[in-house]
């Protein structure tokens, strides 16, 4: 009887491309070929897929998005989504990603956990106080200094020493969304003021200096209107991208050409007029995204589902220059009582995920 190692390498690569991220570590033990190819693919040598995580109904899902077959003549795109079973019994309301590790914060009086999806290890974090309960409004930074991982910024938890320490830091601004990049966390933030037309900017929590850096300029100025939306995304843990949807329906995406805690430079990646797109996309106020520099497209997700008589589902919109638009349906959920007839997509993890070998 033949084994998987007897198959052509190209076929084994195709098989591995369909294996969920959280199962690849188990596949490696089946044969030497699988071990070598899975490591090569998962650490970005040959894999051209986008890997990430998203939350639906307070559950965590791994998402894989394959754009290899996409070009302006051919539209073959293959997304897949799978619920993470290890955290299936807990309601998650926040997830943060830093270089292959996920920090998950739960509803209720439960300890947060740091999880390595690739190796499967977890570290449950005892709060700094027995009386502390994490709130939806709590802000977190997740990063590292010399590969020693930390999270928090008023109270810092050190994963190496398993200890908390208190910092006296104040961002002196209204922090909105944030992402981890190169060991630091960058936040979209606004001046603290009641007037709608206030200054907005980028601010970095620097884990080496253990403080916030100076305010960094954005390539636009948002008016703070309800119809506007700003969100951040990472590009291969090398660049930061920002999506800005204006009140008039114009969507702009910029990418950094250089970014450090005290300096940033931007380049325009894409600008489109959403009023020319279908109502089901234009009518959504909030968007989350990742970009593919090679294909020169942005993949944009709405934060609410679409419906048929039998199921609800998510749609990803692939947007390129010259009015290119392709919609891809994925993650169908039956309309039954178990799912409460709704998807509650309350957070997206759309950073390029490269697994970590950090032991927890």
mmCIF file of C-alpha atoms in Angstrom:
data_model
loop_
_atom_site.group_PDB
_atom_site.id
_atom_site.type_symbol
_atom_site.label_atom_id
_atom_site.label_comp_id
_atom_site.label_asym_id
_atom_site.label_seq_id
_atom_site.Cartn_x
_atom_site.Cartn_y
_atom_site.Cartn_z
ATOM 1 C CA UNK A 1 0.000 0.000 0.000
ATOM 2 C CA UNK A 2 1.347 3.404 -0.957
ATOM 3 C CA UNK A 3 1.758 6.314 1.454
ATOM 4 C CA UNK A 4 1.423 10.049 1.059
ATOM 5 C CA UNK A 5 5.207 10.311 0.685
ATOM 6 C CA UNK A 6 4.878 8.311 -2.574
ATOM 7 C CA UNK A 7 2.722 11.025 -4.154
ATOM 8 C CA UNK A 8 4.189 13.721 -6.422
ATOM 9 C CA UNK A 9 5.403 16.769 -4.507
ATOM 10 C CA UNK A 10 3.028 19.070 -6.398
ATOM 11 C CA UNK A 11 0.047 16.937 -5.318
ATOM 12 C CA UNK A 12 1.201 16.875 -1.676
ATOM 13 C CA UNK A 13 1.522 20.679 -1.775
ATOM 14 C CA UNK A 14 -2.037 20.923 -3.089
ATOM 15 C CA UNK A 15 -3.288 18.622 -0.306
ATOM 16 C CA UNK A 16 -1.477 20.621 2.366
ATOM 17 C CA UNK A 17 -2.915 23.873 1.012
ATOM 18 C CA UNK A 18 -6.353 22.576 2.046
ATOM 19 C CA UNK A 19 -5.349 21.563 5.575
ATOM 20 C CA UNK A 20 -6.572 24.010 8.247
ATOM 21 C CA UNK A 21 -3.856 26.084 9.868
ATOM 22 C CA UNK A 22 -4.518 24.599 13.300
ATOM 23 C CA UNK A 23 -4.052 21.023 11.945
ATOM 24 C CA UNK A 24 -0.729 21.471 10.132
ATOM 25 C CA UNK A 25 1.399 20.615 13.176
ATOM 26 C CA UNK A 26 -0.315 17.178 13.329
ATOM 27 C CA UNK A 27 0.214 16.592 9.587
ATOM 28 C CA UNK A 28 3.966 17.063 9.971
ATOM 29 C CA UNK A 29 4.274 13.796 11.901
ATOM 30 C CA UNK A 30 2.818 11.671 9.075
ATOM 31 C CA UNK A 31 5.921 11.638 6.862
ATOM 32 C CA UNK A 32 9.153 13.490 6.161
ATOM 33 C CA UNK A 33 7.764 14.980 2.933
ATOM 34 C CA UNK A 34 4.759 16.450 4.752
ATOM 35 C CA UNK A 35 6.994 17.758 7.505
ATOM 36 C CA UNK A 36 9.298 19.576 5.075
ATOM 37 C CA UNK A 37 6.556 20.876 2.767
ATOM 38 C CA UNK A 38 4.241 22.061 5.552
ATOM 39 C CA UNK A 39 7.063 24.035 7.137
ATOM 40 C CA UNK A 40 7.984 25.515 3.766
ATOM 41 C CA UNK A 41 4.391 26.480 3.013
ATOM 42 C CA UNK A 42 3.381 27.727 6.426
ATOM 43 C CA UNK A 43 6.413 29.958 6.848
ATOM 44 C CA UNK A 44 5.799 31.639 3.533
ATOM 45 C CA UNK A 45 8.301 30.079 1.153
ATOM 46 C CA UNK A 46 5.702 28.850 -1.342
ATOM 47 C CA UNK A 47 2.294 29.560 0.205
ATOM 48 C CA UNK A 48 0.488 32.450 -1.470
ATOM 49 C CA UNK A 49 -2.587 32.246 0.743
ATOM 50 C CA UNK A 50 -3.849 34.749 3.234
ATOM 51 C CA UNK A 51 -4.196 33.288 6.731
ATOM 52 C CA UNK A 52 -6.039 35.016 9.526
ATOM 53 C CA UNK A 53 -8.708 34.827 12.200
ATOM 54 C CA UNK A 54 -12.140 36.344 12.634
ATOM 55 C CA UNK A 55 -14.842 36.288 15.293
ATOM 56 C CA UNK A 56 -18.464 35.316 14.686
ATOM 57 C CA UNK A 57 -21.076 35.144 17.444
ATOM 58 C CA UNK A 58 -18.280 35.389 20.057
ATOM 59 C CA UNK A 59 -16.530 32.341 18.569
ATOM 60 C CA UNK A 60 -13.092 32.285 16.924
ATOM 61 C CA UNK A 61 -12.655 31.073 13.334
ATOM 62 C CA UNK A 62 -9.545 30.495 11.250
ATOM 63 C CA UNK A 63 -9.845 31.825 7.713
ATOM 64 C CA UNK A 64 -7.833 30.917 4.634
ATOM 65 C CA UNK A 65 -8.107 32.947 1.448
ATOM 66 C CA UNK A 66 -6.385 31.733 -1.705
ATOM 67 C CA UNK A 67 -5.880 34.379 -4.413
ATOM 68 C CA UNK A 68 -3.448 32.380 -6.557
ATOM 69 C CA UNK A 69 -6.006 31.868 -9.328
ATOM 70 C CA UNK A 70 -7.088 35.494 -9.373
ATOM 71 C CA UNK A 71 -6.281 37.838 -12.207
ATOM 72 C CA UNK A 72 -8.309 40.282 -14.234
ATOM 73 C CA UNK A 73 -9.158 37.559 -16.784
ATOM 74 C CA UNK A 74 -9.691 34.630 -14.385
ATOM 75 C CA UNK A 75 -11.704 34.858 -11.174
ATOM 76 C CA UNK A 76 -10.856 31.623 -9.330
ATOM 77 C CA UNK A 77 -10.692 32.352 -5.596
ATOM 78 C CA UNK A 78 -10.986 29.727 -2.865
ATOM 79 C CA UNK A 79 -11.797 30.854 0.692
ATOM 80 C CA UNK A 80 -12.348 28.505 3.617
ATOM 81 C CA UNK A 81 -13.331 29.031 7.234
ATOM 82 C CA UNK A 82 -13.286 26.734 10.261
ATOM 83 C CA UNK A 83 -14.271 27.240 13.886
ATOM 84 C CA UNK A 84 -11.470 26.891 16.453
ATOM 85 C CA UNK A 85 -12.577 24.048 18.729
ATOM 86 C CA UNK A 86 -10.052 24.631 21.524
ATOM 87 C CA UNK A 87 -11.901 27.797 22.614
ATOM 88 C CA UNK A 88 -15.364 26.665 21.540
ATOM 89 C CA UNK A 89 -16.992 26.749 24.989
ATOM 90 C CA UNK A 90 -16.039 30.351 25.806
ATOM 91 C CA UNK A 91 -17.467 33.668 24.612
ATOM 92 C CA UNK A 92 -14.663 35.807 23.190
ATOM 93 C CA UNK A 93 -15.139 39.552 22.795
ATOM 94 C CA UNK A 94 -11.621 40.646 21.817
ATOM 95 C CA UNK A 95 -8.724 39.056 19.937
ATOM 96 C CA UNK A 96 -5.244 40.485 19.354
ATOM 97 C CA UNK A 97 -2.495 39.075 17.145
ATOM 98 C CA UNK A 98 1.250 39.484 17.550
ATOM 99 C CA UNK A 99 3.775 37.527 15.476
ATOM 100 C CA UNK A 100 1.938 34.226 15.506
ATOM 101 C CA UNK A 101 0.390 34.446 18.974
ATOM 102 C CA UNK A 102 -3.238 35.323 19.736
ATOM 103 C CA UNK A 103 -4.421 37.055 22.894
ATOM 104 C CA UNK A 104 -8.095 36.235 23.554
ATOM 105 C CA UNK A 105 -10.200 38.134 26.088
ATOM 106 C CA UNK A 106 -13.481 36.584 27.230
ATOM 107 C CA UNK A 107 -16.810 37.784 28.442
ATOM 108 C CA UNK A 108 -17.470 37.378 32.149
ATOM 109 C CA UNK A 109 -15.001 36.883 34.972
ATOM 110 C CA UNK A 110 -12.584 34.651 33.049
ATOM 111 C CA UNK A 111 -8.844 34.832 32.674
ATOM 112 C CA UNK A 112 -7.553 35.888 29.236
ATOM 113 C CA UNK A 113 -5.461 33.386 27.312
ATOM 114 C CA UNK A 114 -2.492 33.612 24.950
ATOM 115 C CA UNK A 115 -2.695 30.859 22.327
ATOM 116 C CA UNK A 116 -0.229 29.615 19.737
ATOM 117 C CA UNK A 117 -2.471 28.231 16.943
ATOM 118 C CA UNK A 118 0.423 26.497 15.182
ATOM 119 C CA UNK A 119 1.914 24.617 18.152
ATOM 120 C CA UNK A 120 -1.366 24.449 20.057
ATOM 121 C CA UNK A 121 0.037 25.761 23.343
ATOM 122 C CA UNK A 122 -1.928 28.078 25.651
ATOM 123 C CA UNK A 123 -1.103 30.328 28.594
ATOM 124 C CA UNK A 124 -3.939 31.433 30.868
ATOM 125 C CA UNK A 125 -3.231 34.823 32.414
ATOM 126 C CA UNK A 126 -4.303 35.509 35.967
ATOM 127 C CA UNK A 127 -5.518 39.142 36.185
ATOM 128 C CA UNK A 128 -3.425 41.619 38.146
ATOM 129 C CA UNK A 129 -6.240 41.769 40.708
ATOM 130 C CA UNK A 130 -8.777 39.177 41.830
ATOM 131 C CA UNK A 131 -11.433 41.847 41.443
ATOM 132 C CA UNK A 132 -10.514 42.847 37.906
ATOM 133 C CA UNK A 133 -13.067 42.122 35.185
ATOM 134 C CA UNK A 134 -12.201 42.879 31.577
ATOM 135 C CA UNK A 135 -14.628 45.185 29.810
ATOM 136 C CA UNK A 136 -15.426 45.661 26.118
ATOM 137 C CA UNK A 137 -14.068 49.209 26.463
ATOM 138 C CA UNK A 138 -10.664 48.022 27.782
ATOM 139 C CA UNK A 139 -7.715 48.812 25.517
ATOM 140 C CA UNK A 140 -4.795 46.446 24.970
ATOM 141 C CA UNK A 141 -1.406 46.539 23.299
ATOM 142 C CA UNK A 142 0.273 43.227 22.377
ATOM 143 C CA UNK A 143 3.928 43.150 21.370
ATOM 144 C CA UNK A 144 7.442 42.102 22.227
ATOM 145 C CA UNK A 145 10.929 43.363 23.013
ATOM 146 C CA UNK A 146 13.853 41.100 22.088
ATOM 147 C CA UNK A 147 11.298 38.327 21.404
ATOM 148 C CA UNK A 148 10.000 38.580 24.979
ATOM 149 C CA UNK A 149 6.228 39.012 24.601
ATOM 150 C CA UNK A 150 4.108 41.417 26.621
ATOM 151 C CA UNK A 151 0.558 42.714 26.612
ATOM 152 C CA UNK A 152 -1.255 45.647 28.212
ATOM 153 C CA UNK A 153 0.029 49.193 28.599
ATOM 154 C CA UNK A 154 -1.192 50.534 31.953
ATOM 155 C CA UNK A 155 -0.401 47.151 33.460
ATOM 156 C CA UNK A 156 2.178 45.069 31.583
ATOM 157 C CA UNK A 157 2.199 41.277 31.664
ATOM 158 C CA UNK A 158 5.507 39.555 30.835
ATOM 159 C CA UNK A 159 4.980 36.101 29.281
ATOM 160 C CA UNK A 160 8.549 35.037 30.122
ATOM 161 C CA UNK A 161 8.401 35.826 33.841
ATOM 162 C CA UNK A 162 4.609 35.322 34.175
ATOM 163 C CA UNK A 163 4.447 38.533 36.178
ATOM 164 C CA UNK A 164 2.604 41.851 36.076
ATOM 165 C CA UNK A 165 4.070 45.274 36.616
ATOM 166 C CA UNK A 166 2.429 48.693 36.700
ATOM 167 C CA UNK A 167 3.374 51.475 34.284
ATOM 168 C CA UNK A 168 2.455 55.137 34.527
ATOM 169 C CA UNK A 169 1.565 55.833 30.914
ATOM 170 C CA UNK A 170 -1.200 57.892 29.350
ATOM 171 C CA UNK A 171 -1.810 58.166 25.593
ATOM 172 C CA UNK A 172 -3.548 61.543 26.139
ATOM 173 C CA UNK A 173 -5.912 60.791 23.249
ATOM 174 C CA UNK A 174 -8.993 58.775 22.375
ATOM 175 C CA UNK A 175 -7.667 55.400 21.191
ATOM 176 C CA UNK A 176 -9.703 53.550 18.585
ATOM 177 C CA UNK A 177 -8.574 50.430 16.677
ATOM 178 C CA UNK A 178 -5.026 49.038 16.857
ATOM 179 C CA UNK A 179 -2.765 46.355 15.352
ATOM 180 C CA UNK A 180 0.583 44.847 16.316
ATOM 181 C CA UNK A 181 3.486 45.388 13.917
ATOM 182 C CA UNK A 182 7.205 44.679 14.396
ATOM 183 C CA UNK A 183 6.694 44.098 18.112
ATOM 184 C CA UNK A 184 4.822 47.349 18.792
ATOM 185 C CA UNK A 185 1.142 48.294 18.664
ATOM 186 C CA UNK A 186 -0.096 51.097 16.417
ATOM 187 C CA UNK A 187 -3.443 52.747 17.137
ATOM 188 C CA UNK A 188 -5.728 54.970 15.135
ATOM 189 C CA UNK A 189 -6.542 57.752 17.591
ATOM 190 C CA UNK A 190 -8.250 61.127 17.891
ATOM 191 C CA UNK A 191 -7.857 64.247 19.965
ATOM 192 C CA UNK A 192 -9.989 64.173 23.098
ATOM 193 C CA UNK A 193 -12.729 66.674 22.286
ATOM 194 C CA UNK A 194 -16.481 66.844 21.878
ATOM 195 C CA UNK A 195 -16.414 68.646 18.533
ATOM 196 C CA UNK A 196 -16.757 66.233 15.561
ATOM 197 C CA UNK A 197 -13.997 67.782 13.445
ATOM 198 C CA UNK A 198 -10.982 66.954 15.624
ATOM 199 C CA UNK A 199 -7.431 65.937 14.815
ATOM 200 C CA UNK A 200 -6.830 62.253 14.064
ATOM 201 C CA UNK A 201 -3.481 60.497 13.908
ATOM 202 C CA UNK A 202 -1.519 57.299 14.494
ATOM 203 C CA UNK A 203 0.133 56.624 17.846
ATOM 204 C CA UNK A 204 2.470 53.761 18.751
ATOM 205 C CA UNK A 205 2.928 51.971 22.054
ATOM 206 C CA UNK A 206 6.634 51.118 22.005
ATOM 207 C CA UNK A 207 7.333 47.978 24.060
ATOM 208 C CA UNK A 208 11.076 48.654 24.116
ATOM 209 C CA UNK A 209 10.680 52.131 25.605
ATOM 210 C CA UNK A 210 7.461 51.100 27.428
ATOM 211 C CA UNK A 211 5.713 54.311 26.494
ATOM 212 C CA UNK A 212 3.673 55.938 23.759
ATOM 213 C CA UNK A 213 5.539 57.599 20.942
ATOM 214 C CA UNK A 214 4.750 60.918 19.257
ATOM 215 C CA UNK A 215 1.620 61.441 17.185
ATOM 216 C CA UNK A 216 2.209 60.234 13.632
ATOM 217 C CA UNK A 217 0.442 61.763 10.613
ATOM 218 C CA UNK A 218 -2.225 59.950 8.614
ATOM 219 C CA UNK A 219 -2.562 60.458 4.829
ATOM 220 C CA UNK A 220 -6.097 61.856 5.312
ATOM 221 C CA UNK A 221 -8.244 63.745 7.784
ATOM 222 C CA UNK A 222 -11.513 62.144 8.864
ATOM 223 C CA UNK A 223 -14.407 64.337 9.960
ATOM 224 C CA UNK A 224 -15.671 61.970 12.635
ATOM 225 C CA UNK A 225 -19.057 61.514 10.958
ATOM 226 C CA UNK A 226 -21.119 58.372 11.533
ATOM 227 C CA UNK A 227 -20.939 57.506 7.829
ATOM 228 C CA UNK A 228 -17.117 57.420 7.916
ATOM 229 C CA UNK A 229 -14.964 54.462 8.842
ATOM 230 C CA UNK A 230 -11.242 53.932 9.505
ATOM 231 C CA UNK A 231 -9.555 50.583 10.102
ATOM 232 C CA UNK A 232 -5.991 49.237 10.139
ATOM 233 C CA UNK A 233 -4.403 46.076 8.766
ATOM 234 C CA UNK A 234 -0.892 44.585 8.661
ATOM 235 C CA UNK A 235 0.935 43.545 5.513
ATOM 236 C CA UNK A 236 3.290 40.587 6.185
ATOM 237 C CA UNK A 237 4.372 42.131 9.527
ATOM 238 C CA UNK A 238 6.377 44.639 7.468
ATOM 239 C CA UNK A 239 3.948 47.415 6.597
ATOM 240 C CA UNK A 240 0.810 48.993 7.947
ATOM 241 C CA UNK A 241 -2.232 49.613 5.754
ATOM 242 C CA UNK A 242 -5.150 51.907 6.550
ATOM 243 C CA UNK A 243 -8.603 51.971 4.973
ATOM 244 C CA UNK A 244 -10.583 55.217 5.080
ATOM 245 C CA UNK A 245 -14.159 55.343 3.857
ATOM 246 C CA UNK A 246 -15.272 58.942 3.395
ATOM 247 C CA UNK A 247 -18.777 60.211 4.073
ATOM 248 C CA UNK A 248 -19.357 60.561 0.302
ATOM 249 C CA UNK A 249 -18.690 56.868 -0.377
ATOM 250 C CA UNK A 250 -15.095 57.165 -1.612
ATOM 251 C CA UNK A 251 -12.835 54.495 -0.131
ATOM 252 C CA UNK A 252 -9.067 55.054 0.075
ATOM 253 C CA UNK A 253 -6.401 52.549 1.118
ATOM 254 C CA UNK A 254 -2.849 53.594 1.950
ATOM 255 C CA UNK A 255 0.225 51.532 2.819
ATOM 256 C CA UNK A 256 3.340 52.584 4.681
ATOM 257 C CA UNK A 257 6.665 52.758 2.876
ATOM 258 C CA UNK A 258 8.412 53.200 6.216
ATOM 259 C CA UNK A 259 7.103 52.917 9.759
ATOM 260 C CA UNK A 260 8.798 53.232 13.131
ATOM 261 C CA UNK A 261 7.455 54.317 16.547
ATOM 262 C CA UNK A 262 8.456 57.926 15.815
ATOM 263 C CA UNK A 263 8.191 58.131 12.013
ATOM 264 C CA UNK A 264 5.858 57.083 9.196
ATOM 265 C CA UNK A 265 5.608 57.593 5.416
ATOM 266 C CA UNK A 266 2.579 56.629 3.302
ATOM 267 C CA UNK A 267 1.843 55.641 -0.288
ATOM 268 C CA UNK A 268 -1.573 55.432 -1.963
ATOM 269 C CA UNK A 269 -2.548 51.841 -2.741
ATOM 270 C CA UNK A 270 -6.128 52.108 -3.996
ATOM 271 C CA UNK A 271 -8.937 54.653 -4.347
ATOM 272 C CA UNK A 272 -12.449 53.677 -5.441
ATOM 273 C CA UNK A 273 -15.905 55.241 -5.539
ATOM 274 C CA UNK A 274 -18.209 52.821 -3.694
ATOM 275 C CA UNK A 275 -21.341 54.557 -4.969
ATOM 276 C CA UNK A 276 -20.783 52.756 -8.272
ATOM 277 C CA UNK A 277 -20.794 49.353 -6.506
ATOM 278 C CA UNK A 278 -23.838 47.207 -5.572
ATOM 279 C CA UNK A 279 -26.007 48.548 -2.722
ATOM 280 C CA UNK A 280 -25.297 45.537 -0.516
ATOM 281 C CA UNK A 281 -21.638 46.587 -0.388
ATOM 282 C CA UNK A 282 -22.003 50.351 -0.503
ATOM 283 C CA UNK A 283 -24.692 50.259 2.203
ATOM 284 C CA UNK A 284 -22.312 48.788 4.790
ATOM 285 C CA UNK A 285 -20.633 51.399 6.958
ATOM 286 C CA UNK A 286 -17.877 49.282 8.523
ATOM 287 C CA UNK A 287 -15.289 47.419 6.482
ATOM 288 C CA UNK A 288 -12.308 45.233 7.395
ATOM 289 C CA UNK A 289 -9.650 44.280 4.916
ATOM 290 C CA UNK A 290 -6.323 42.903 3.820
ATOM 291 C CA UNK A 291 -4.337 43.724 0.698
ATOM 292 C CA UNK A 292 -2.358 41.648 -1.780
ATOM 293 C CA UNK A 293 0.509 43.731 -3.132
ATOM 294 C CA UNK A 294 1.363 41.245 -5.895
ATOM 295 C CA UNK A 295 -2.203 41.043 -7.235
ATOM 296 C CA UNK A 296 -2.743 44.763 -6.521
ATOM 297 C CA UNK A 297 -6.136 44.122 -4.926
ATOM 298 C CA UNK A 298 -7.811 44.715 -1.594
ATOM 299 C CA UNK A 299 -10.079 42.070 -0.057
ATOM 300 C CA UNK A 300 -12.742 43.872 1.946
ATOM 301 C CA UNK A 301 -15.228 42.325 4.390
ATOM 302 C CA UNK A 302 -18.398 43.835 5.755
ATOM 303 C CA UNK A 303 -19.152 43.480 9.463
ATOM 304 C CA UNK A 304 -22.651 42.118 8.893
ATOM 305 C CA UNK A 305 -23.959 39.022 7.077
ATOM 306 C CA UNK A 306 -26.043 38.594 3.981
ATOM 307 C CA UNK A 307 -29.091 36.345 3.793
ATOM 308 C CA UNK A 308 -31.057 33.794 1.811
ATOM 309 C CA UNK A 309 -34.197 31.967 2.918
ATOM 310 C CA UNK A 310 -32.103 29.075 4.228
ATOM 311 C CA UNK A 311 -28.851 30.523 5.509
ATOM 312 C CA UNK A 312 -26.749 33.542 6.334
ATOM 313 C CA UNK A 313 -23.237 33.964 4.993
ATOM 314 C CA UNK A 314 -20.319 36.339 4.764
ATOM 315 C CA UNK A 315 -19.144 37.976 1.559
ATOM 316 C CA UNK A 316 -15.644 39.137 0.724
ATOM 317 C CA UNK A 317 -15.310 41.813 -1.959
ATOM 318 C CA UNK A 318 -12.127 41.772 -4.030
ATOM 319 C CA UNK A 319 -11.491 45.286 -5.310
ATOM 320 C CA UNK A 320 -8.912 46.410 -7.837
ATOM 321 C CA UNK A 321 -8.162 49.378 -10.034
ATOM 322 C CA UNK A 322 -10.338 50.325 -12.976
ATOM 323 C CA UNK A 323 -13.562 49.417 -11.186
ATOM 324 C CA UNK A 324 -12.688 45.724 -10.778
ATOM 325 C CA UNK A 325 -15.036 44.056 -8.268
ATOM 326 C CA UNK A 326 -15.616 40.394 -7.474
ATOM 327 C CA UNK A 327 -17.717 39.056 -4.589
ATOM 328 C CA UNK A 328 -16.931 35.716 -2.927
ATOM 329 C CA UNK A 329 -19.392 33.996 -0.592
ATOM 330 C CA UNK A 330 -18.163 31.868 2.304
ATOM 331 C CA UNK A 331 -19.020 30.672 5.809
ATOM 332 C CA UNK A 332 -22.641 29.682 5.248
ATOM 333 C CA UNK A 333 -24.620 29.286 8.496
ATOM 334 C CA UNK A 334 -28.086 27.632 8.586
ATOM 335 C CA UNK A 335 -30.977 29.814 9.683
ATOM 336 C CA UNK A 336 -31.910 27.880 12.806
ATOM 337 C CA UNK A 337 -32.337 28.518 16.507
ATOM 338 C CA UNK A 338 -28.854 27.272 17.319
ATOM 339 C CA UNK A 339 -27.363 30.191 15.415
ATOM 340 C CA UNK A 340 -30.132 32.577 16.484
ATOM 341 C CA UNK A 341 -30.703 33.449 12.809
ATOM 342 C CA UNK A 342 -27.832 35.919 12.855
ATOM 343 C CA UNK A 343 -24.116 36.384 12.670
ATOM 344 C CA UNK A 344 -22.653 38.761 15.199
ATOM 345 C CA UNK A 345 -19.321 39.646 13.637
ATOM 346 C CA UNK A 346 -17.816 41.734 16.386
ATOM 347 C CA UNK A 347 -14.128 41.586 15.520
ATOM 348 C CA UNK A 348 -11.875 40.728 12.608
ATOM 349 C CA UNK A 349 -8.359 39.385 12.703
ATOM 350 C CA UNK A 350 -7.175 40.228 9.212
ATOM 351 C CA UNK A 351 -3.433 40.436 9.577
ATOM 352 C CA UNK A 352 -1.124 38.194 7.582
ATOM 353 C CA UNK A 353 -0.608 35.271 9.937
ATOM 354 C CA UNK A 354 2.795 33.591 10.067
ATOM 355 C CA UNK A 355 2.882 30.894 12.772
ATOM 356 C CA UNK A 356 5.175 31.171 15.757
ATOM 357 C CA UNK A 357 7.500 28.604 17.327
ATOM 358 C CA UNK A 358 7.208 30.291 20.745
ATOM 359 C CA UNK A 359 6.454 27.733 23.459
ATOM 360 C CA UNK A 360 3.811 28.806 25.953
#
